[in-house]
CSV table of C-alpha atoms in Angstrom, one decimal:
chain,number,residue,atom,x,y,z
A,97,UNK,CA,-14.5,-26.2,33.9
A,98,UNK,CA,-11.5,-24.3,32.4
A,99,UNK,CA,-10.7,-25.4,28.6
A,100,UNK,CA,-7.8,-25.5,26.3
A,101,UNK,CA,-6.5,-24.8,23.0
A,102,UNK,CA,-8.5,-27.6,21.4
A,103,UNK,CA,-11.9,-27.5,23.5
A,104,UNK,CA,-11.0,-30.1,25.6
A,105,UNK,CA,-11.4,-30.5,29.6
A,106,UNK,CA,-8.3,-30.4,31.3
A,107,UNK,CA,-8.8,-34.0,33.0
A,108,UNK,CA,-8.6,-35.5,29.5
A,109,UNK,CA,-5.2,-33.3,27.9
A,110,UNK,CA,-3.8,-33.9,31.1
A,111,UNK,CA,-3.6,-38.3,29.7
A,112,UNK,CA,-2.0,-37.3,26.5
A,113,UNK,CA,0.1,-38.2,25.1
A,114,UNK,CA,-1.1,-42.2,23.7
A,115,UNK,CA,-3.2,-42.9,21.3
A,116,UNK,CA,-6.6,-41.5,22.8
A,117,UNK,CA,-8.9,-39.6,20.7
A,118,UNK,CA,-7.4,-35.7,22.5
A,119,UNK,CA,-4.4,-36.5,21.1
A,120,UNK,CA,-6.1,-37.2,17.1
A,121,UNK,CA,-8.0,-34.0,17.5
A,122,UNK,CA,-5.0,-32.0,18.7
A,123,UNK,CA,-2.2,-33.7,15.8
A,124,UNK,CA,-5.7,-32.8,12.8
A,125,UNK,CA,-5.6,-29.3,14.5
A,126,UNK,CA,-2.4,-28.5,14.5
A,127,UNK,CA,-1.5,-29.8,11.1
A,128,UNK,CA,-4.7,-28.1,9.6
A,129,UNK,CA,-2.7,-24.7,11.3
A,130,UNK,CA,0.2,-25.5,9.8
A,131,UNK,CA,-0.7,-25.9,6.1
A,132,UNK,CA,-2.7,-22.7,6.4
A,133,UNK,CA,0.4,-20.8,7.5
A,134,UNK,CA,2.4,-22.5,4.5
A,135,UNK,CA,-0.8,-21.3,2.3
A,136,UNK,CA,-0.3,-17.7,3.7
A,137,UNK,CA,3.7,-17.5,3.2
A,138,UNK,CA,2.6,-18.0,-0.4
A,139,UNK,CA,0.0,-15.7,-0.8
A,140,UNK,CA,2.3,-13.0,1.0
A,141,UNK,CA,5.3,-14.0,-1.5
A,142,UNK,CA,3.0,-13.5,-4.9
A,143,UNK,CA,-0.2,-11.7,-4.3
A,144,UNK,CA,-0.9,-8.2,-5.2
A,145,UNK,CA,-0.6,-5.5,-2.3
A,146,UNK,CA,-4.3,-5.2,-2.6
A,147,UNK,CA,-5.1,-8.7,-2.9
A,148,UNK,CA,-3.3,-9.9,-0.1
A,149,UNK,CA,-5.8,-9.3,2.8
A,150,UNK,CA,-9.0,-11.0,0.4
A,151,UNK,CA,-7.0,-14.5,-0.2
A,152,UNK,CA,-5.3,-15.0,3.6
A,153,UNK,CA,-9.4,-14.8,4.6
A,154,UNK,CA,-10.2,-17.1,2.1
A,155,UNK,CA,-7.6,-19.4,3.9
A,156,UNK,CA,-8.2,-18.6,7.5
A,157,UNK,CA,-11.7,-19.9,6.3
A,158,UNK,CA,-10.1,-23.5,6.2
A,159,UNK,CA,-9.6,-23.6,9.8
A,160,UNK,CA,-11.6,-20.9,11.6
A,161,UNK,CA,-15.4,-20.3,9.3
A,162,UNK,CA,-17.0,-17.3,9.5
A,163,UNK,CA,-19.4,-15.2,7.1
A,164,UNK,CA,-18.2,-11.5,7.5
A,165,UNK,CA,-14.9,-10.1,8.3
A,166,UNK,CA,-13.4,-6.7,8.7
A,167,UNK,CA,-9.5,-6.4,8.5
A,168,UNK,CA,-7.7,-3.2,9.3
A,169,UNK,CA,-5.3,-0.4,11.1
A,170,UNK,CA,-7.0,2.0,13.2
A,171,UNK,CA,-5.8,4.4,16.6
A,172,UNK,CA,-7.5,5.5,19.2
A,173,UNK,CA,-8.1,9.3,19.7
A,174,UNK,CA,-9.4,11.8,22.2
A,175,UNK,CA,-13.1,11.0,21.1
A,176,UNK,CA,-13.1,7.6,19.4
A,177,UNK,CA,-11.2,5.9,17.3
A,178,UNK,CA,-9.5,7.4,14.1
A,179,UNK,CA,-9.8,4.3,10.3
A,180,UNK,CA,-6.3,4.4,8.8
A,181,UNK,CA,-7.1,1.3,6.6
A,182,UNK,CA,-9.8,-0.9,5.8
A,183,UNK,CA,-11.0,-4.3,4.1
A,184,UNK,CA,-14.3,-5.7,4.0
A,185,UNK,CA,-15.1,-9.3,3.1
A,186,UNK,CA,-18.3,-9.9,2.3
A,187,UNK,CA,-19.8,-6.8,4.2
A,188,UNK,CA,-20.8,-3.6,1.9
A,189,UNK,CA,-19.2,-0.2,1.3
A,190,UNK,CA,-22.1,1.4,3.4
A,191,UNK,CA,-20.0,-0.5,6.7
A,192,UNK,CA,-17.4,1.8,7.0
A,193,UNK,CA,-19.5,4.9,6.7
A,194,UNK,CA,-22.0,3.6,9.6
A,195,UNK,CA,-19.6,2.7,12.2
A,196,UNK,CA,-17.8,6.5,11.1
A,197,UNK,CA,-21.2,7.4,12.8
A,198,UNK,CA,-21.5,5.4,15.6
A,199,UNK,CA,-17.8,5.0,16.3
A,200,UNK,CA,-18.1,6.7,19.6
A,201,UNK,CA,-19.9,3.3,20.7
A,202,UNK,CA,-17.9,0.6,19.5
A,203,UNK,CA,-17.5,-1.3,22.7
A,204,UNK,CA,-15.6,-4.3,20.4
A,205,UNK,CA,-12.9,-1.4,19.4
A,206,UNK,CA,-12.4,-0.6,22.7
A,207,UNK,CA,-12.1,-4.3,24.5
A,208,UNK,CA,-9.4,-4.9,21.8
A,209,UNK,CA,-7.2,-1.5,22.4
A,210,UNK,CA,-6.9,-2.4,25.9
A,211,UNK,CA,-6.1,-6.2,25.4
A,212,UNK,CA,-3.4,-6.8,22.4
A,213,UNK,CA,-2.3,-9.7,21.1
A,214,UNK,CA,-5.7,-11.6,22.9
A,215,UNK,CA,-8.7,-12.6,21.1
A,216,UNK,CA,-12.4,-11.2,22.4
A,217,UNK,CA,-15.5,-12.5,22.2
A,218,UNK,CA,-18.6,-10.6,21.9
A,219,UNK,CA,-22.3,-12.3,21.4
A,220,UNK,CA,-25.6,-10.4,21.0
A,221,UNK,CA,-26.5,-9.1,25.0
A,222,UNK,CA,-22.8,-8.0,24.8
A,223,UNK,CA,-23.6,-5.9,21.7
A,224,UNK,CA,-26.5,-4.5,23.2
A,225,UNK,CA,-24.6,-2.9,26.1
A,226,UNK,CA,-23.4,-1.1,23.6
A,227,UNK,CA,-25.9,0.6,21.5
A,228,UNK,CA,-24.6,2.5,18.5
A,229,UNK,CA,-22.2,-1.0,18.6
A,230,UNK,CA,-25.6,-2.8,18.2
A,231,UNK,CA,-27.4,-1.1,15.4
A,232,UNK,CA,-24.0,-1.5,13.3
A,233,UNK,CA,-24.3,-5.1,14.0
A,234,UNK,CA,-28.2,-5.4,13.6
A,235,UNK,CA,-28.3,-3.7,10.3
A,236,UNK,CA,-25.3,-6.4,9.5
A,237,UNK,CA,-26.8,-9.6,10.4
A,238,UNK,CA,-24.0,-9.6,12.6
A,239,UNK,CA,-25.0,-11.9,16.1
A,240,UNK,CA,-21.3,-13.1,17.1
A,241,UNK,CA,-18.2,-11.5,16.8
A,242,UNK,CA,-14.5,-12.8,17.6
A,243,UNK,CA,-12.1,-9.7,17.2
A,244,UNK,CA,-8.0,-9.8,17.9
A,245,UNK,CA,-5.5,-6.6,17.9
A,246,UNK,CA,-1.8,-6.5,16.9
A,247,UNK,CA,-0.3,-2.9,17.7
A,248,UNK,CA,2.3,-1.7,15.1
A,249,UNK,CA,6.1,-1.0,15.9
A,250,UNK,CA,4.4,3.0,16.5
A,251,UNK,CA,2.3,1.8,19.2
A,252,UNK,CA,0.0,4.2,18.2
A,253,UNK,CA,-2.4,2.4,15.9
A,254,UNK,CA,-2.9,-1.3,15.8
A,255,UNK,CA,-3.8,-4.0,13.2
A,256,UNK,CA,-7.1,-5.3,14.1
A,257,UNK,CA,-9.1,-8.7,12.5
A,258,UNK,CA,-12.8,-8.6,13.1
A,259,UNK,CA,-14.6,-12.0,12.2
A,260,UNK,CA,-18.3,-12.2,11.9
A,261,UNK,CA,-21.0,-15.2,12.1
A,262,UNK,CA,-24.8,-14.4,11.5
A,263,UNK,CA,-27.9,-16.1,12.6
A,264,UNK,CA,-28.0,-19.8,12.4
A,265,UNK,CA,-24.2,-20.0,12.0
A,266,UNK,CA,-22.5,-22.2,15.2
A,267,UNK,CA,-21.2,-20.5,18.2
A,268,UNK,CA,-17.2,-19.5,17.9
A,269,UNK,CA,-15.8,-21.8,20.6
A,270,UNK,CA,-12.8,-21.5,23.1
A,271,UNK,CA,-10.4,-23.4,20.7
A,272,UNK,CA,-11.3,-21.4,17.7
A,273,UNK,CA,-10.7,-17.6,19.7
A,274,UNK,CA,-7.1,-19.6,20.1
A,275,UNK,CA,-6.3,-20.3,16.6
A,276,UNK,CA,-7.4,-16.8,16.2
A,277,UNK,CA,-5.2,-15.4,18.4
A,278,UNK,CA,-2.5,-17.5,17.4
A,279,UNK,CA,-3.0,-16.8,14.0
A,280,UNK,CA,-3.5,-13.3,14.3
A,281,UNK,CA,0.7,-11.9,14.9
A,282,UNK,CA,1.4,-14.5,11.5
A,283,UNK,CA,-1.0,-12.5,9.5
A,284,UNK,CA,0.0,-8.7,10.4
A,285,UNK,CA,3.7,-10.4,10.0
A,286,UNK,CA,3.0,-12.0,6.3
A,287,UNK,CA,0.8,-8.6,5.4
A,288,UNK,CA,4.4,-6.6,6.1
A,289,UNK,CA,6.3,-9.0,4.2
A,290,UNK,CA,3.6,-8.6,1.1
A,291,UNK,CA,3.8,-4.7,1.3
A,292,UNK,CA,7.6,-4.6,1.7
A,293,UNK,CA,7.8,-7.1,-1.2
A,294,UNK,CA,5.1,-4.9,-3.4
A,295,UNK,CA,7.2,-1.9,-3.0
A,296,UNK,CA,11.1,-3.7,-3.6
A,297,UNK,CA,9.0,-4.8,-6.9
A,298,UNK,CA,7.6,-1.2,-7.5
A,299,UNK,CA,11.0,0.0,-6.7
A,300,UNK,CA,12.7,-2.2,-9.5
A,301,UNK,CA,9.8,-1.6,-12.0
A,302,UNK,CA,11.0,2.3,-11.8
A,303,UNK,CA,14.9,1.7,-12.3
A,304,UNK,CA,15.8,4.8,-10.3
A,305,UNK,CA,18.2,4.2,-7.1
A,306,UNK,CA,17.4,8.1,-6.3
A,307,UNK,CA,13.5,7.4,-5.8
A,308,UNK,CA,12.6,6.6,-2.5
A,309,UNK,CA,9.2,4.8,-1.5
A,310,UNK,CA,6.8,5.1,1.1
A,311,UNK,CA,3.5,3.4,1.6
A,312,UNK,CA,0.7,6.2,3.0
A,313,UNK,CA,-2.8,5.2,4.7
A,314,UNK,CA,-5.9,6.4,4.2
A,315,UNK,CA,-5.2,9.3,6.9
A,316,UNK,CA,-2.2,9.8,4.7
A,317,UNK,CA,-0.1,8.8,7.1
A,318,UNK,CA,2.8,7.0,5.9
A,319,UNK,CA,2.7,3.1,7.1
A,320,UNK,CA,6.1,2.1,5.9
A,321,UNK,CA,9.0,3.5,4.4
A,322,UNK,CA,12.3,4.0,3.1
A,323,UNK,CA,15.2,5.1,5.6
A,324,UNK,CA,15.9,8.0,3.6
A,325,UNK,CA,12.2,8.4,2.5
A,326,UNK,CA,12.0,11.0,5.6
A,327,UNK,CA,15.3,12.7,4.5
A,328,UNK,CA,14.2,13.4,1.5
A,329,UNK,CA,10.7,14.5,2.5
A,330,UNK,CA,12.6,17.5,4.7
A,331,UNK,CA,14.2,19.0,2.2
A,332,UNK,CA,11.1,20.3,1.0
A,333,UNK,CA,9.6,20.6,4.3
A,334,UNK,CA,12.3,20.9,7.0
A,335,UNK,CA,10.5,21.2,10.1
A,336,UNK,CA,8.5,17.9,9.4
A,337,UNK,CA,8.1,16.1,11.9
A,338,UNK,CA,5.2,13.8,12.1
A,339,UNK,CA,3.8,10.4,10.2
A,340,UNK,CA,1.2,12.5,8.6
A,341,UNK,CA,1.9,13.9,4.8
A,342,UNK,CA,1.8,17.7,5.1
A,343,UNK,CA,-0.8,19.4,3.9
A,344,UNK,CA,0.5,20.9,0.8
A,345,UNK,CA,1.2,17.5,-0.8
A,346,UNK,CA,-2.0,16.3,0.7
A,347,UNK,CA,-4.1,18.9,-1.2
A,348,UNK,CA,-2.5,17.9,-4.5
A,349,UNK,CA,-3.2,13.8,-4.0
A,350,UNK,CA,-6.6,12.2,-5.8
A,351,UNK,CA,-7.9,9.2,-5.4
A,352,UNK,CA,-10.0,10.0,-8.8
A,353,UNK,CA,-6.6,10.8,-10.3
A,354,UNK,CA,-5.3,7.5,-9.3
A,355,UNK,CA,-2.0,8.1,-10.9
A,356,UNK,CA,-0.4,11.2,-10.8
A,357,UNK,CA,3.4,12.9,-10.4
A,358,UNK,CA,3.6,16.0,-8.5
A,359,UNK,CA,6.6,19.0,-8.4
A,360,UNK,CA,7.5,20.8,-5.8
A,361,UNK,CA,10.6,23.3,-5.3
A,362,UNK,CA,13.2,21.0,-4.4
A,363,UNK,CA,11.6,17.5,-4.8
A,364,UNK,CA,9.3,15.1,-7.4
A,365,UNK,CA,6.7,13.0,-6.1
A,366,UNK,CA,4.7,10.7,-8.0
A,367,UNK,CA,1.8,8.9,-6.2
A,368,UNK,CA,-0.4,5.4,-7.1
A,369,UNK,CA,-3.5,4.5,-5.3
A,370,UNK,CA,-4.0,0.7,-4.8
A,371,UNK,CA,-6.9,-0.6,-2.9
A,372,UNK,CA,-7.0,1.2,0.4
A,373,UNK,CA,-3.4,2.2,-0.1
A,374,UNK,CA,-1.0,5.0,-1.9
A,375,UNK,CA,2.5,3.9,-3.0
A,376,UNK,CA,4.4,7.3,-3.0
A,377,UNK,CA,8.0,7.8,-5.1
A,378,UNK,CA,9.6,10.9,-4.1
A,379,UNK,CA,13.5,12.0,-5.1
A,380,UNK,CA,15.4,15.7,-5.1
A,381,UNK,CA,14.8,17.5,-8.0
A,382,UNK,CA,17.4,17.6,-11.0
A,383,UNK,CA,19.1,20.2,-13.2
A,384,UNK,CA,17.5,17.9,-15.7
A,385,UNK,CA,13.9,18.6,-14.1
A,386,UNK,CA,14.2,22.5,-15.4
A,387,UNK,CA,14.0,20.9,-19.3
A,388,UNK,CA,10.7,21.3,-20.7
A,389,UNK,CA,9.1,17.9,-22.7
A,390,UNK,CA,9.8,19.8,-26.1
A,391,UNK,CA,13.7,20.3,-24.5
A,392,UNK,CA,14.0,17.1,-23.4
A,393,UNK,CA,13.3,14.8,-26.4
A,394,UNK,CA,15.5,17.8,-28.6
A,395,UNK,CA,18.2,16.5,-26.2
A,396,UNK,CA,17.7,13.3,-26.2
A,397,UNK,CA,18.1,12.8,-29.8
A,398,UNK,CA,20.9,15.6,-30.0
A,399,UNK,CA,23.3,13.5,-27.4
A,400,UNK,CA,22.3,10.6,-28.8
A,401,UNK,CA,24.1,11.3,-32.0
A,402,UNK,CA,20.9,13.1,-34.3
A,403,UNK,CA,21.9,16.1,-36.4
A,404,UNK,CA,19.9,19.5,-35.9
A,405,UNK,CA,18.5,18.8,-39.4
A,406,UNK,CA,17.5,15.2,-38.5
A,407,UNK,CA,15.8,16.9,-35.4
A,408,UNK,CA,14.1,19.2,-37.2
A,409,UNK,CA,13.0,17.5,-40.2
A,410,UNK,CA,11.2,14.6,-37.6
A,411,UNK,CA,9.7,17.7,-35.3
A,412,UNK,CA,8.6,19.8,-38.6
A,413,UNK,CA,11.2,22.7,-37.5
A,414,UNK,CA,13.5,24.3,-39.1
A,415,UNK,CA,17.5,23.8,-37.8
A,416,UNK,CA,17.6,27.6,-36.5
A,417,UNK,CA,14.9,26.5,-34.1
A,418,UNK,CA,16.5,23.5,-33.3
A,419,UNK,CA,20.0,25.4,-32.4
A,420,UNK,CA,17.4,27.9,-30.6
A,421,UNK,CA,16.5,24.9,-28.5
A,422,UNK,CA,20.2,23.7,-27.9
A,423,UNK,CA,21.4,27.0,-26.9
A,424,UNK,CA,18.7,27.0,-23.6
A,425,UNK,CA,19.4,23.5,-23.1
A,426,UNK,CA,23.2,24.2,-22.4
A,427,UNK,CA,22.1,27.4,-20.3
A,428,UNK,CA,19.6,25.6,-18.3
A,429,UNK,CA,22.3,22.2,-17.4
A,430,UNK,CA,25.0,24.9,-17.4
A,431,UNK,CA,26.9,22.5,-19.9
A,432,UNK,CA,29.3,23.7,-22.7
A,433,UNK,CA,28.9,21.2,-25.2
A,434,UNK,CA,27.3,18.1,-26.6
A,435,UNK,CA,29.5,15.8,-24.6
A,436,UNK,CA,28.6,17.7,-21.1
A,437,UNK,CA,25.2,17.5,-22.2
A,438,UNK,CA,25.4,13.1,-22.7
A,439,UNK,CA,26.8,12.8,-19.5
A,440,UNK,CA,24.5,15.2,-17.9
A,441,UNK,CA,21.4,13.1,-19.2
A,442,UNK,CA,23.0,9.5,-18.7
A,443,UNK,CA,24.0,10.2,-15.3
A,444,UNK,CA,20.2,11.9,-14.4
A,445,UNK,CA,17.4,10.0,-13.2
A,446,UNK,CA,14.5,10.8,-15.2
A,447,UNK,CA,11.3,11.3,-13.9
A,448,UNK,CA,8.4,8.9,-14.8
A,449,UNK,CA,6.4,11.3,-17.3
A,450,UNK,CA,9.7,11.9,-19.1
A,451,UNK,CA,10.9,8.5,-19.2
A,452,UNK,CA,7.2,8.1,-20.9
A,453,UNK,CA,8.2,11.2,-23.6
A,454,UNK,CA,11.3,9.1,-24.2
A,455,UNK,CA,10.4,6.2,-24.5
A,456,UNK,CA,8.0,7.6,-27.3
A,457,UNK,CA,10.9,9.8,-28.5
A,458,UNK,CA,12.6,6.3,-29.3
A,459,UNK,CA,9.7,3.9,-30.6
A,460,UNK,CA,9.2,6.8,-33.4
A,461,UNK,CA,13.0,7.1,-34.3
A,462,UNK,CA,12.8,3.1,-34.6
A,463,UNK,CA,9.6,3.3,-36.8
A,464,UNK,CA,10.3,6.9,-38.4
A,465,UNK,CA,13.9,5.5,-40.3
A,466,UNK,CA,14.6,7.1,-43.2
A,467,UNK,CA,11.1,8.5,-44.2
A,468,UNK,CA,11.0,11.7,-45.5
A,469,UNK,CA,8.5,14.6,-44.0
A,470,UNK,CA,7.6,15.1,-40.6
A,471,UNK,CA,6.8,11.9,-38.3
A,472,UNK,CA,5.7,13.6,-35.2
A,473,UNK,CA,5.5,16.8,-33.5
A,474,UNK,CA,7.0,17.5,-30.7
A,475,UNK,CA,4.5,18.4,-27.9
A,476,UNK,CA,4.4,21.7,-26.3
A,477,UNK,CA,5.3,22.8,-22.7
């Protein structure tokens, strides 16, 4: 006999509505649904790009229980399947590297490529038509699985939401595979709106309207971006013309780094990685980007109304140096004067390592005041 949403035979649905026990069920169901979907518009409104995934499963957990998960973005490719992004709950890092191995088998993947937007169900003699599927899931505990896909605007890759119950744990039933599904285009929807908020945030945090952001997978495949993000992007590499970073900014990007900025010819990138993710800034390069750190801070102070012997008595120079400096300064802004030179800097975006040397610059002119001898040295190239 065919079921519905809420497990129940289609002769008894079919009497609502009244006050019969269906109807208590369905009103408990879908009010539990609801407050779960108000729980997740929070979590995507104030969580942390890379805590976002972690507390929606804690929530889904209120309505749909389950003892492993595994949340992420993967496309299919001439041999398997190819991991753009990946969160584990409650499973260990050695997951991921297993199913690389035994990708070519994952029967689950494959059901769920073919069949967006619908929730599959796969119990143990369904894993064992599968057998590199089946030794992920052995060595897992793993005896049930539900698994839904949502494909991205690309259509290339798709979102998918694995949930896992182990030995002993109940059988997932008909009405739980529907609040999955349901749930399912709500939760890729809300992760958007976390990542799009995370970088509007990141964005403001830099205070550069010339920086343009892009968020890049674990492929290095940008996942969303600016408009002009791309624009930008081909000025250093014109015939661009794919998702994928090229391979010269690729090479220079470190997850051990974390944090790094990176210069090329004709535009600044600076990259952040955050959980499975990479925020990347990029903007055109500057006449101010020719000034060394040393050139910088030397104009800095000079605009800003210090006197060469002010400038050199805090940098332990002499004024002939400090001129010296000047004279490049002009040269390399292809300014005439002090004036020029102000408007040059306050209309330039700065890059974040020097808006870090200025910001230093500043805190030792507030704390330096009129002390005599030198308060700092300027740093080198």
């Amino acid at each position: 006999m065919t079921q519905d949403w809420a497990g129940l035979p289609n002769s008894v649905t079919s009497r609502l509505p009244g006050n019969c026990k269906g109807s208590q069920v369905m009103t408990s169901t879908v009010e539990a649904f609801s407050n779960v979907l108000l729980k997740l518009h929070d979590i995507a409104e104030y969580a942390p790009i890379d805590r976002y995934q972690e507390l929606a499963l804690d929530t889904v957990q209120e309505i749909l229980p389950f003892d492993t998960a595994w949340w992420g973005i993967m496309s299919p490719n001439e041999i398997s399947f190819s991991l753009h992004g990946s969160h584990l709950h409650n499973l260990p890092n050695s997951f991921v590297p297993m199913w690389e191995e035994l990708k070519y088998d994952d029967a689950l993947a494959k059901a769920v490529e073919v069949k967006p937007a619908q929730t599959v169900y796969f119990d143990q003699p369904a894993f064992d038509d599968a057998p590199g599927l089946a030794t992920l899931m052995g060595e897992h505990a793993v005896k049930q699985a539900f698994c839904t896909s949502h494909y991205l605007p690309s259509e290339n890759a798709f979102v998918f939401l694995s949930l896992y119950r182990e030995q002993g744990s109940p059988r997932f039933t008909v009405r739980e595979g529907l609040l999955n599904k349901f749930l399912m285009p709500h939760l890729c929807a809300l992760w958007e709106s976390n990542r799009m908020r995370y970088s509007e945030q990141y964005k403001d945090r830099l205070q550069d309207e010339s920086i343009y952001l892009a968020i890049v997978d674990r492929q290095f495949q940008i996942f969303d971006a600016d408009n002009t993000f791309f624009d930008i992007l081909r000025q250093e590499w014109p015939k661009l013309n794919s998702l994928t970073l090229p391979q010269a900014m690729i090479a220079q990007m470190s997850r051990e780094t974390r944090i790094a900025e990176i210069k090329f010819s004709k535009i600044i990138a600076r990259y952040e990685f955050i959980g499975d993710f990479c925020i990347l800034a990029i903007r055109q390069r500057q006449r101010i980007d020719l000034l060394t750190k040393r050139e910088l801070m030397v104009a800095q102070a000079f605009s800003t109304g210090a006197s060469y012997k002010d400038i050199a008595k805090s940098a332990n120079l002499s004024p002939t140096t400090i001129r010296y400096y000047l004279r490049v300064i002009y040269d390399k802004l292809n300014v005439n004067n002090k004036a020029e030179m102000a408007t040059v800097l306050r209309n330039t975006s700065l890059s974040e390592s020097q808006k870090t040397w200025m910001q230093s610059y500043r805190v030792i002119q507030r704390v330096s005041g009129r002390a005599s001898g030198p308060i700092f040295s300027l740093p080198g190239k």
